[in-house]
Amino acid sequence: MDVIHSVAGLRERLQQVPNNVFVPTMGNLHAGHIQLINIAKPRAACTVVSIFVNRLQFGPREDFERYPRTLEADCEKLRAAGVDVVFAPDEKEIYPDPQTYVVEPSDLQHILDGAVRPGHFRGVSTVVLKLFNMVSPHSAIFGKKDYQQCLVLANMVRQLALPIEIILAETVRADDGLALSSRNAYLTETERREAPRLYEQLCLARDELTKGARDYQRIELDVMAALAHHGWKPDYISVRRQSDLQPPTNGERRLVVLAAARLGKTRLIDNIEANL
Ligand code: PAF
């Protein structure tokens, strides 16, 4: 496995490779990332993983500074998973100049997580487009835990006609249902015991939808109240259409319930699809 820090070194390493599949990450890798790699590996001659904590997608009061940076341990996991190339650039390599050209990802950037984290999806789209231009993958894999991010990036690829296949992978969960996330490391022991409630509540909401409930607002408010009762501060709980994350019309059969809520100092997001 080659660990490469420069764009020039990356391009040279990938020059002779017939095709590559790409897994962009911010590091602090867990079993969810390893699943993305397992999906990636059989798809191309070369599997490339990037590790870059992207300042552009963090708000001024968010956790950019304390985001866990664990390159050595990450590389051990990636070597064991059979990755061919790790691209671990520093900030100057990705942003040699202030980034004045950016990707503005349509209306999707202003709803749900975009409403709570202004500029977040602009930052994500901009860095992913840059990484795509550096890696030139024929396909790229993203996890559905970041459901809105998946849609934003799939739309970017479609609208900008990038020759890249986007593959979406199911969320990996701990045995108690908590979606794996690097941010779970921020939870105290007590919060970690409480954290699976988010997914439990999403499952209840999904079950109501599959049994025929259509009062979306009541379902959202019930989940909010249950979480608030146990000390959570929900940012949103929202039943949306899978296709574009807009509020569903009544005949809609492919729904997703999305949630973001704070538990202590940690903000967790999760979602569940409901196919009626
Ligand atoms: O999902 C993430 O880890 C990040 O948003 C990504 C896609 C690597 C861009 O920085």
PDB file of C-alpha atoms and ligand atoms in Angstrom:
ATOM      1  CA  MET A   1       0.000   0.000   0.000  1.00  0.00           C
ATOM      2  CA  ASP A   2       1.360   3.418  -0.962  1.00  0.00           C
ATOM      3  CA  VAL A   3       0.702   6.413   1.281  1.00  0.00           C
ATOM      4  CA  ILE A   4       0.978   9.527  -0.869  1.00  0.00           C
ATOM      5  CA  HIS A   5       0.788  13.138   0.287  1.00  0.00           C
ATOM      6  CA  SER A   6       1.109  15.151  -2.928  1.00  0.00           C
ATOM      7  CA  VAL A   7      -1.168  15.529  -5.949  1.00  0.00           C
ATOM      8  CA  ALA A   8       1.822  15.110  -8.277  1.00  0.00           C
ATOM      9  CA  GLY A   9       2.817  11.859  -6.528  1.00  0.00           C
ATOM     10  CA  LEU A  10      -0.763  10.608  -6.684  1.00  0.00           C
ATOM     11  CA  ARG A  11      -1.091  11.316 -10.414  1.00  0.00           C
ATOM     12  CA  GLU A  12       2.214   9.574 -11.111  1.00  0.00           C
ATOM     13  CA  ARG A  13       1.184   6.508  -9.073  1.00  0.00           C
ATOM     14  CA  LEU A  14      -2.184   6.270 -10.834  1.00  0.00           C
ATOM     15  CA  GLN A  15      -0.862   6.902 -14.358  1.00  0.00           C
ATOM     16  CA  GLN A  16      -0.379   3.228 -15.216  1.00  0.00           C
ATOM     17  CA  VAL A  17      -3.535   2.052 -13.465  1.00  0.00           C
ATOM     18  CA  PRO A  18      -6.337   1.119 -15.934  1.00  0.00           C
ATOM     19  CA  ASN A  19      -9.138   2.158 -13.564  1.00  0.00           C
ATOM     20  CA  ASN A  20      -9.584   3.039  -9.941  1.00  0.00           C
ATOM     21  CA  VAL A  21     -12.391   3.140  -7.410  1.00  0.00           C
ATOM     22  CA  PHE A  22     -12.347   5.874  -4.819  1.00  0.00           C
ATOM     23  CA  VAL A  23     -13.459   6.113  -1.174  1.00  0.00           C
ATOM     24  CA  PRO A  24     -13.140   9.695   0.139  1.00  0.00           C
ATOM     25  CA  THR A  25     -12.927   9.948   3.937  1.00  0.00           C
ATOM     26  CA  MET A  26     -11.935  12.316   6.707  1.00  0.00           C
ATOM     27  CA  GLY A  27     -10.097   9.514   8.522  1.00  0.00           C
ATOM     28  CA  ASN A  28     -10.631   8.137  12.034  1.00  0.00           C
ATOM     29  CA  LEU A  29     -11.780   5.041  10.231  1.00  0.00           C
ATOM     30  CA  HIS A  30     -14.295   2.523  11.577  1.00  0.00           C
ATOM     31  CA  ALA A  31     -16.136  -0.551  10.313  1.00  0.00           C
ATOM     32  CA  GLY A  32     -18.433   1.665   8.212  1.00  0.00           C
ATOM     33  CA  HIS A  33     -15.465   2.853   6.159  1.00  0.00           C
ATOM     34  CA  ILE A  34     -14.104  -0.686   5.876  1.00  0.00           C
ATOM     35  CA  GLN A  35     -17.450  -1.748   4.420  1.00  0.00           C
ATOM     36  CA  LEU A  36     -17.097   0.966   1.748  1.00  0.00           C
ATOM     37  CA  ILE A  37     -13.654  -0.422   0.936  1.00  0.00           C
ATOM     38  CA  ASN A  38     -14.953  -3.985   0.734  1.00  0.00           C
ATOM     39  CA  ILE A  39     -17.595  -2.828  -1.739  1.00  0.00           C
ATOM     40  CA  ALA A  40     -14.970  -0.880  -3.671  1.00  0.00           C
ATOM     41  CA  LYS A  41     -12.230  -3.480  -4.000  1.00  0.00           C
ATOM     42  CA  PRO A  42     -13.754  -5.906  -6.531  1.00  0.00           C
ATOM     43  CA  ARG A  43     -14.791  -2.988  -8.776  1.00  0.00           C
ATOM     44  CA  ALA A  44     -11.422  -1.836 -10.088  1.00  0.00           C
ATOM     45  CA  ALA A  45      -7.755  -2.617 -10.475  1.00  0.00           C
ATOM     46  CA  CYS A  46      -6.859  -0.102  -7.794  1.00  0.00           C
ATOM     47  CA  THR A  47      -8.634   1.086  -4.627  1.00  0.00           C
ATOM     48  CA  VAL A  48      -7.832   4.643  -3.558  1.00  0.00           C
ATOM     49  CA  VAL A  49      -8.816   6.062  -0.159  1.00  0.00           C
ATOM     50  CA  SER A  50      -8.336   9.735   0.686  1.00  0.00           C
ATOM     51  CA  ILE A  51      -7.951  11.018   4.230  1.00  0.00           C
ATOM     52  CA  PHE A  52      -8.483  14.748   4.497  1.00  0.00           C
ATOM     53  CA  VAL A  53     -10.292  16.759   7.169  1.00  0.00           C
ATOM     54  CA  ASN A  54     -11.838  19.436   5.006  1.00  0.00           C
ATOM     55  CA  ARG A  55     -11.982  22.804   6.757  1.00  0.00           C
ATOM     56  CA  LEU A  56     -14.357  24.169   4.094  1.00  0.00           C
ATOM     57  CA  GLN A  57     -17.250  21.983   5.231  1.00  0.00           C
ATOM     58  CA  PHE A  58     -17.062  22.967   8.917  1.00  0.00           C
ATOM     59  CA  GLY A  59     -18.843  25.994  10.333  1.00  0.00           C
ATOM     60  CA  PRO A  60     -16.923  28.483  12.519  1.00  0.00           C
ATOM     61  CA  ARG A  61     -18.288  26.957  15.739  1.00  0.00           C
ATOM     62  CA  GLU A  62     -18.033  23.336  14.651  1.00  0.00           C
ATOM     63  CA  ASP A  63     -15.504  20.626  15.531  1.00  0.00           C
ATOM     64  CA  PHE A  64     -12.841  21.126  12.821  1.00  0.00           C
ATOM     65  CA  GLU A  65     -10.009  21.584  15.338  1.00  0.00           C
ATOM     66  CA  ARG A  66     -10.934  18.639  17.550  1.00  0.00           C
ATOM     67  CA  TYR A  67     -11.959  16.267  14.738  1.00  0.00           C
ATOM     68  CA  PRO A  68      -9.925  13.098  15.460  1.00  0.00           C
ATOM     69  CA  ARG A  69      -6.804  12.793  13.272  1.00  0.00           C
ATOM     70  CA  THR A  70      -5.448   9.244  13.451  1.00  0.00           C
ATOM     71  CA  LEU A  71      -3.428   8.725  10.260  1.00  0.00           C
ATOM     72  CA  GLU A  72      -1.154   5.951  11.537  1.00  0.00           C
ATOM     73  CA  ALA A  73      -3.970   3.804  12.928  1.00  0.00           C
ATOM     74  CA  ASP A  74      -6.046   4.517   9.800  1.00  0.00           C
ATOM     75  CA  CYS A  75      -3.221   3.318   7.543  1.00  0.00           C
ATOM     76  CA  GLU A  76      -2.945   0.073   9.512  1.00  0.00           C
ATOM     77  CA  LYS A  77      -6.660  -0.574   8.994  1.00  0.00           C
ATOM     78  CA  LEU A  78      -6.435   0.304   5.300  1.00  0.00           C
ATOM     79  CA  ARG A  79      -3.430  -1.980   4.774  1.00  0.00           C
ATOM     80  CA  ALA A  80      -5.317  -4.839   6.442  1.00  0.00           C
ATOM     81  CA  ALA A  81      -8.351  -4.103   4.235  1.00  0.00           C
ATOM     82  CA  GLY A  82      -6.215  -4.423   1.082  1.00  0.00           C
ATOM     83  CA  VAL A  83      -6.284  -0.798  -0.083  1.00  0.00           C
ATOM     84  CA  ASP A  84      -3.737   0.049  -2.802  1.00  0.00           C
ATOM     85  CA  VAL A  85      -3.292   3.807  -2.425  1.00  0.00           C
ATOM     86  CA  VAL A  86      -3.920   6.187   0.478  1.00  0.00           C
ATOM     87  CA  PHE A  87      -3.986   9.858  -0.457  1.00  0.00           C
ATOM     88  CA  ALA A  88      -3.355  11.905   2.712  1.00  0.00           C
ATOM     89  CA  PRO A  89      -2.682  15.490   1.618  1.00  0.00           C
ATOM     90  CA  ASP A  90      -2.187  18.425   3.946  1.00  0.00           C
ATOM     91  CA  GLU A  91      -4.274  21.553   3.657  1.00  0.00           C
ATOM     92  CA  LYS A  92      -1.803  23.411   1.394  1.00  0.00           C
ATOM     93  CA  GLU A  93      -1.937  20.561  -1.097  1.00  0.00           C
ATOM     94  CA  ILE A  94      -5.721  20.757  -1.456  1.00  0.00           C
ATOM     95  CA  TYR A  95      -6.038  24.521  -0.979  1.00  0.00           C
ATOM     96  CA  PRO A  96      -2.775  26.117  -2.188  1.00  0.00           C
ATOM     97  CA  ASP A  97      -4.751  29.345  -2.742  1.00  0.00           C
ATOM     98  CA  PRO A  98      -7.870  30.567  -0.955  1.00  0.00           C
ATOM     99  CA  GLN A  99     -10.707  28.604  -2.601  1.00  0.00           C
ATOM    100  CA  THR A 100     -12.616  31.285  -4.509  1.00  0.00           C
ATOM    101  CA  TYR A 101     -14.220  28.896  -7.025  1.00  0.00           C
ATOM    102  CA  VAL A 102     -16.777  26.689  -5.306  1.00  0.00           C
ATOM    103  CA  VAL A 103     -19.590  24.269  -6.149  1.00  0.00           C
ATOM    104  CA  GLU A 104     -23.032  25.574  -5.147  1.00  0.00           C
ATOM    105  CA  PRO A 105     -25.198  22.478  -4.813  1.00  0.00           C
ATOM    106  CA  SER A 106     -28.690  23.667  -5.787  1.00  0.00           C
ATOM    107  CA  ASP A 107     -31.605  23.978  -3.373  1.00  0.00           C
ATOM    108  CA  LEU A 108     -30.544  20.860  -1.497  1.00  0.00           C
ATOM    109  CA  GLN A 109     -27.898  22.836   0.332  1.00  0.00           C
ATOM    110  CA  HIS A 110     -30.478  24.990   2.121  1.00  0.00           C
ATOM    111  CA  ILE A 111     -32.687  22.313   3.671  1.00  0.00           C
ATOM    112  CA  LEU A 112     -32.303  19.884   6.586  1.00  0.00           C
ATOM    113  CA  ASP A 113     -28.606  19.651   7.481  1.00  0.00           C
ATOM    114  CA  GLY A 114     -27.882  22.498   5.076  1.00  0.00           C
ATOM    115  CA  ALA A 115     -30.220  24.794   6.996  1.00  0.00           C
ATOM    116  CA  VAL A 116     -28.486  24.012  10.289  1.00  0.00           C
ATOM    117  CA  ARG A 117     -24.964  24.010   8.810  1.00  0.00           C
ATOM    118  CA  PRO A 118     -24.863  26.855   6.252  1.00  0.00           C
ATOM    119  CA  GLY A 119     -22.117  26.296   3.668  1.00  0.00           C
ATOM    120  CA  HIS A 120     -21.578  22.672   4.688  1.00  0.00           C
ATOM    121  CA  PHE A 121     -22.646  21.105   1.388  1.00  0.00           C
ATOM    122  CA  ARG A 122     -20.802  23.765  -0.598  1.00  0.00           C
ATOM    123  CA  GLY A 123     -17.654  22.718   1.267  1.00  0.00           C
ATOM    124  CA  VAL A 124     -18.347  19.009   0.754  1.00  0.00           C
ATOM    125  CA  SER A 125     -19.107  19.380  -2.968  1.00  0.00           C
ATOM    126  CA  THR A 126     -16.105  21.594  -3.603  1.00  0.00           C
ATOM    127  CA  VAL A 127     -13.619  19.250  -1.950  1.00  0.00           C
ATOM    128  CA  VAL A 128     -15.147  16.138  -3.505  1.00  0.00           C
ATOM    129  CA  LEU A 129     -14.982  17.692  -6.979  1.00  0.00           C
ATOM    130  CA  LYS A 130     -11.329  18.585  -6.363  1.00  0.00           C
ATOM    131  CA  LEU A 131     -10.565  15.094  -5.091  1.00  0.00           C
ATOM    132  CA  PHE A 132     -12.332  13.601  -8.126  1.00  0.00           C
ATOM    133  CA  ASN A 133     -10.115  15.746 -10.366  1.00  0.00           C
ATOM    134  CA  MET A 134      -7.020  14.543  -8.519  1.00  0.00           C
ATOM    135  CA  VAL A 135      -7.905  10.844  -8.370  1.00  0.00           C
ATOM    136  CA  SER A 136      -9.891  10.538 -11.658  1.00  0.00           C
ATOM    137  CA  PRO A 137     -11.838   7.524 -10.407  1.00  0.00           C
ATOM    138  CA  HIS A 138     -14.290   5.581 -12.569  1.00  0.00           C
ATOM    139  CA  SER A 139     -16.454   5.035  -9.492  1.00  0.00           C
ATOM    140  CA  ALA A 140     -16.740   6.391  -5.956  1.00  0.00           C
ATOM    141  CA  ILE A 141     -18.470   5.002  -2.860  1.00  0.00           C
ATOM    142  CA  PHE A 142     -20.361   6.929  -0.169  1.00  0.00           C
ATOM    143  CA  GLY A 143     -22.260   5.748   2.906  1.00  0.00           C
ATOM    144  CA  LYS A 144     -26.002   6.343   3.240  1.00  0.00           C
ATOM    145  CA  LYS A 145     -25.630   7.511   6.834  1.00  0.00           C
ATOM    146  CA  ASP A 146     -24.926  10.897   5.229  1.00  0.00           C
ATOM    147  CA  TYR A 147     -28.076  10.614   3.142  1.00  0.00           C
ATOM    148  CA  GLN A 148     -28.283  14.250   2.070  1.00  0.00           C
ATOM    149  CA  GLN A 149     -24.581  14.275   1.196  1.00  0.00           C
ATOM    150  CA  CYS A 150     -25.169  11.241  -1.056  1.00  0.00           C
ATOM    151  CA  LEU A 151     -27.918  13.092  -2.937  1.00  0.00           C
ATOM    152  CA  VAL A 152     -25.920  16.308  -3.200  1.00  0.00           C
ATOM    153  CA  LEU A 153     -22.935  14.459  -4.656  1.00  0.00           C
ATOM    154  CA  ALA A 154     -24.980  12.246  -6.984  1.00  0.00           C
ATOM    155  CA  ASN A 155     -26.654  15.407  -8.335  1.00  0.00           C
ATOM    156  CA  MET A 156     -23.285  17.122  -8.750  1.00  0.00           C
ATOM    157  CA  VAL A 157     -21.953  14.201 -10.786  1.00  0.00           C
ATOM    158  CA  ARG A 158     -25.077  14.137 -12.951  1.00  0.00           C
ATOM    159  CA  GLN A 159     -25.386  17.893 -13.485  1.00  0.00           C
ATOM    160  CA  LEU A 160     -21.682  18.450 -14.175  1.00  0.00           C
ATOM    161  CA  ALA A 161     -21.522  15.314 -16.376  1.00  0.00           C
ATOM    162  CA  LEU A 162     -18.631  13.800 -14.446  1.00  0.00           C
ATOM    163  CA  PRO A 163     -17.756  10.341 -15.828  1.00  0.00           C
ATOM    164  CA  ILE A 164     -17.961   8.736 -12.393  1.00  0.00           C
ATOM    165  CA  GLU A 165     -20.357   6.088 -11.134  1.00  0.00           C
ATOM    166  CA  ILE A 166     -21.615   6.888  -7.620  1.00  0.00           C
ATOM    167  CA  ILE A 167     -22.271   3.840  -5.470  1.00  0.00           C
ATOM    168  CA  LEU A 168     -24.183   4.140  -2.206  1.00  0.00           C
ATOM    169  CA  ALA A 169     -23.596   1.756   0.692  1.00  0.00           C
ATOM    170  CA  GLU A 170     -25.944   0.899   3.560  1.00  0.00           C
ATOM    171  CA  THR A 171     -25.227   2.342   7.006  1.00  0.00           C
ATOM    172  CA  VAL A 172     -23.187   0.107   9.296  1.00  0.00           C
ATOM    173  CA  ARG A 173     -24.471  -0.041  12.874  1.00  0.00           C
ATOM    174  CA  ALA A 174     -23.210  -1.184  16.249  1.00  0.00           C
ATOM    175  CA  ASP A 175     -25.061  -4.180  17.753  1.00  0.00           C
ATOM    176  CA  ASP A 176     -27.365  -1.791  19.625  1.00  0.00           C
ATOM    177  CA  GLY A 177     -28.308   0.045  16.418  1.00  0.00           C
ATOM    178  CA  LEU A 178     -26.177   3.181  16.717  1.00  0.00           C
ATOM    179  CA  ALA A 179     -24.903   4.207  13.276  1.00  0.00           C
ATOM    180  CA  LEU A 180     -21.106   4.082  13.204  1.00  0.00           C
ATOM    181  CA  SER A 181     -19.573   7.550  12.997  1.00  0.00           C
ATOM    182  CA  SER A 182     -16.239   9.110  13.868  1.00  0.00           C
ATOM    183  CA  ARG A 183     -18.161  11.555  16.065  1.00  0.00           C
ATOM    184  CA  ASN A 184     -19.378   8.714  18.344  1.00  0.00           C
ATOM    185  CA  ALA A 185     -15.928   9.009  19.937  1.00  0.00           C
ATOM    186  CA  TYR A 186     -17.080  12.303  21.518  1.00  0.00           C
ATOM    187  CA  LEU A 187     -19.852  10.584  23.525  1.00  0.00           C
ATOM    188  CA  THR A 188     -19.409  10.015  27.251  1.00  0.00           C
ATOM    189  CA  GLU A 189     -20.198   6.502  28.559  1.00  0.00           C
ATOM    190  CA  THR A 190     -23.670   7.579  29.673  1.00  0.00           C
ATOM    191  CA  GLU A 191     -24.356   9.285  26.338  1.00  0.00           C
ATOM    192  CA  ARG A 192     -23.132   6.223  24.441  1.00  0.00           C
ATOM    193  CA  ARG A 193     -25.731   4.129  26.302  1.00  0.00           C
ATOM    194  CA  GLU A 194     -28.431   6.664  25.379  1.00  0.00           C
ATOM    195  CA  ALA A 195     -27.334   7.144  21.748  1.00  0.00           C
ATOM    196  CA  PRO A 196     -29.141   4.104  20.192  1.00  0.00           C
ATOM    197  CA  ARG A 197     -32.455   5.829  20.997  1.00  0.00           C
ATOM    198  CA  LEU A 198     -32.087   7.893  17.835  1.00  0.00           C
ATOM    199  CA  TYR A 199     -32.246   4.818  15.615  1.00  0.00           C
ATOM    200  CA  GLU A 200     -34.931   3.189  17.802  1.00  0.00           C
ATOM    201  CA  GLN A 201     -37.129   6.255  17.245  1.00  0.00           C
ATOM    202  CA  LEU A 202     -36.449   6.241  13.509  1.00  0.00           C
ATOM    203  CA  CYS A 203     -37.473   2.572  13.389  1.00  0.00           C
ATOM    204  CA  LEU A 204     -40.734   3.417  15.183  1.00  0.00           C
ATOM    205  CA  ALA A 205     -41.406   6.216  12.692  1.00  0.00           C
ATOM    206  CA  ARG A 206     -40.662   3.886   9.765  1.00  0.00           C
ATOM    207  CA  ASP A 207     -42.983   1.226  11.237  1.00  0.00           C
ATOM    208  CA  GLU A 208     -45.814   3.749  11.513  1.00  0.00           C
ATOM    209  CA  LEU A 209     -45.319   4.743   7.875  1.00  0.00           C
ATOM    210  CA  THR A 210     -45.300   1.143   6.684  1.00  0.00           C
ATOM    211  CA  LYS A 211     -48.489   0.473   8.685  1.00  0.00           C
ATOM    212  CA  GLY A 212     -50.187   3.302   6.794  1.00  0.00           C
ATOM    213  CA  ALA A 213     -49.784   6.451   8.933  1.00  0.00           C
ATOM    214  CA  ARG A 214     -49.617   9.543   6.717  1.00  0.00           C
ATOM    215  CA  ASP A 215     -49.662  12.376   9.232  1.00  0.00           C
ATOM    216  CA  TYR A 216     -45.983  13.130   8.718  1.00  0.00           C
ATOM    217  CA  GLN A 217     -45.949  16.111  11.027  1.00  0.00           C
ATOM    218  CA  ARG A 218     -47.408  14.116  13.918  1.00  0.00           C
ATOM    219  CA  ILE A 219     -44.811  11.372  13.381  1.00  0.00           C
ATOM    220  CA  GLU A 220     -42.004  13.969  13.369  1.00  0.00           C
ATOM    221  CA  LEU A 221     -43.314  15.655  16.519  1.00  0.00           C
ATOM    222  CA  ASP A 222     -43.649  12.323  18.348  1.00  0.00           C
ATOM    223  CA  VAL A 223     -39.999  11.459  17.635  1.00  0.00           C
ATOM    224  CA  MET A 224     -38.891  14.972  18.645  1.00  0.00           C
ATOM    225  CA  ALA A 225     -40.819  14.717  21.932  1.00  0.00           C
ATOM    226  CA  ALA A 226     -39.456  11.249  22.743  1.00  0.00           C
ATOM    227  CA  LEU A 227     -35.876  12.411  22.153  1.00  0.00           C
ATOM    228  CA  ALA A 228     -36.337  15.692  24.037  1.00  0.00           C
ATOM    229  CA  HIS A 229     -37.798  13.722  26.964  1.00  0.00           C
ATOM    230  CA  HIS A 230     -34.473  11.867  27.244  1.00  0.00           C
ATOM    231  CA  GLY A 231     -32.316  14.987  27.103  1.00  0.00           C
ATOM    232  CA  TRP A 232     -31.703  15.258  23.339  1.00  0.00           C
ATOM    233  CA  LYS A 233     -31.876  18.554  21.468  1.00  0.00           C
ATOM    234  CA  PRO A 234     -33.199  17.678  18.017  1.00  0.00           C
ATOM    235  CA  ASP A 235     -32.241  19.937  15.070  1.00  0.00           C
ATOM    236  CA  TYR A 236     -34.806  18.239  12.830  1.00  0.00           C
ATOM    237  CA  ILE A 237     -36.745  15.039  12.383  1.00  0.00           C
ATOM    238  CA  SER A 238     -38.211  14.979   8.916  1.00  0.00           C
ATOM    239  CA  VAL A 239     -40.121  12.602   6.663  1.00  0.00           C
ATOM    240  CA  ARG A 240     -39.048  13.275   3.073  1.00  0.00           C
ATOM    241  CA  ARG A 241     -39.080  11.799  -0.413  1.00  0.00           C
ATOM    242  CA  GLN A 242     -36.003   9.670  -1.104  1.00  0.00           C
ATOM    243  CA  SER A 243     -35.599  11.094  -4.598  1.00  0.00           C
ATOM    244  CA  ASP A 244     -35.103  14.788  -3.755  1.00  0.00           C
ATOM    245  CA  LEU A 245     -35.639  15.184   0.015  1.00  0.00           C
ATOM    246  CA  GLN A 246     -38.716  17.337  -0.523  1.00  0.00           C
ATOM    247  CA  PRO A 247     -41.808  16.887   1.697  1.00  0.00           C
ATOM    248  CA  PRO A 248     -43.797  13.916   0.410  1.00  0.00           C
ATOM    249  CA  THR A 249     -47.105  14.132  -1.345  1.00  0.00           C
ATOM    250  CA  ASN A 250     -49.679  11.613  -0.176  1.00  0.00           C
ATOM    251  CA  GLY A 251     -49.166   8.949  -2.822  1.00  0.00           C
ATOM    252  CA  GLU A 252     -45.415   8.832  -2.229  1.00  0.00           C
ATOM    253  CA  ARG A 253     -44.091   5.301  -1.638  1.00  0.00           C
ATOM    254  CA  ARG A 254     -40.339   5.824  -1.277  1.00  0.00           C
ATOM    255  CA  LEU A 255     -39.735   7.835   1.853  1.00  0.00           C
ATOM    256  CA  VAL A 256     -36.857   8.473   4.196  1.00  0.00           C
ATOM    257  CA  VAL A 257     -36.972   9.737   7.770  1.00  0.00           C
ATOM    258  CA  LEU A 258     -33.964  11.926   8.503  1.00  0.00           C
ATOM    259  CA  ALA A 259     -32.816  13.019  11.937  1.00  0.00           C
ATOM    260  CA  ALA A 260     -30.170  15.249  13.455  1.00  0.00           C
ATOM    261  CA  ALA A 261     -30.017  15.761  17.199  1.00  0.00           C
ATOM    262  CA  ARG A 262     -27.554  16.805  19.837  1.00  0.00           C
ATOM    263  CA  LEU A 263     -26.754  14.583  22.782  1.00  0.00           C
ATOM    264  CA  GLY A 264     -24.627  16.622  25.179  1.00  0.00           C
ATOM    265  CA  LYS A 265     -21.936  18.223  23.026  1.00  0.00           C
ATOM    266  CA  THR A 266     -22.231  15.670  20.218  1.00  0.00           C
ATOM    267  CA  ARG A 267     -24.400  16.108  17.147  1.00  0.00           C
ATOM    268  CA  LEU A 268     -25.555  12.804  15.678  1.00  0.00           C
ATOM    269  CA  ILE A 269     -27.333  12.255  12.366  1.00  0.00           C
ATOM    270  CA  ASP A 270     -29.108   9.176  11.118  1.00  0.00           C
ATOM    271  CA  ASN A 271     -31.876   8.156   8.750  1.00  0.00           C
ATOM    272  CA  ILE A 272     -34.042   5.235   7.747  1.00  0.00           C
ATOM    273  CA  GLU A 273     -35.734   4.495   4.437  1.00  0.00           C
ATOM    274  CA  ALA A 274     -39.389   3.508   4.339  1.00  0.00           C
ATOM    275  CA  ASN A 275     -40.411   1.716   1.136  1.00  0.00           C
ATOM    276  CA  LEU A 276     -44.178   1.460   1.261  1.00  0.00           C
TER     277      LEU A 276
HETATM  278  O1  PAF B   1     -18.333  12.010   4.401  1.00  0.00           O
HETATM  279  C1  PAF B   1     -17.205  12.489   4.615  1.00  0.00           C
HETATM  280  O2  PAF B   1     -16.373  11.900   5.320  1.00  0.00           O
HETATM  281  C2  PAF B   1     -16.839  13.827   3.998  1.00  0.00           C
HETATM  282  O3  PAF B   1     -17.935  14.671   3.938  1.00  0.00           O
HETATM  283  C3  PAF B   1     -16.174  13.699   2.618  1.00  0.00           C
HETATM  284  C4  PAF B   1     -17.131  13.075   1.599  1.00  0.00           C
HETATM  285  C5  PAF B   1     -14.925  12.827   2.721  1.00  0.00           C
HETATM  286  C6  PAF B   1     -15.770  15.079   2.097  1.00  0.00           C
HETATM  287  O4  PAF B   1     -14.871  15.705   2.939  1.00  0.00           O
END
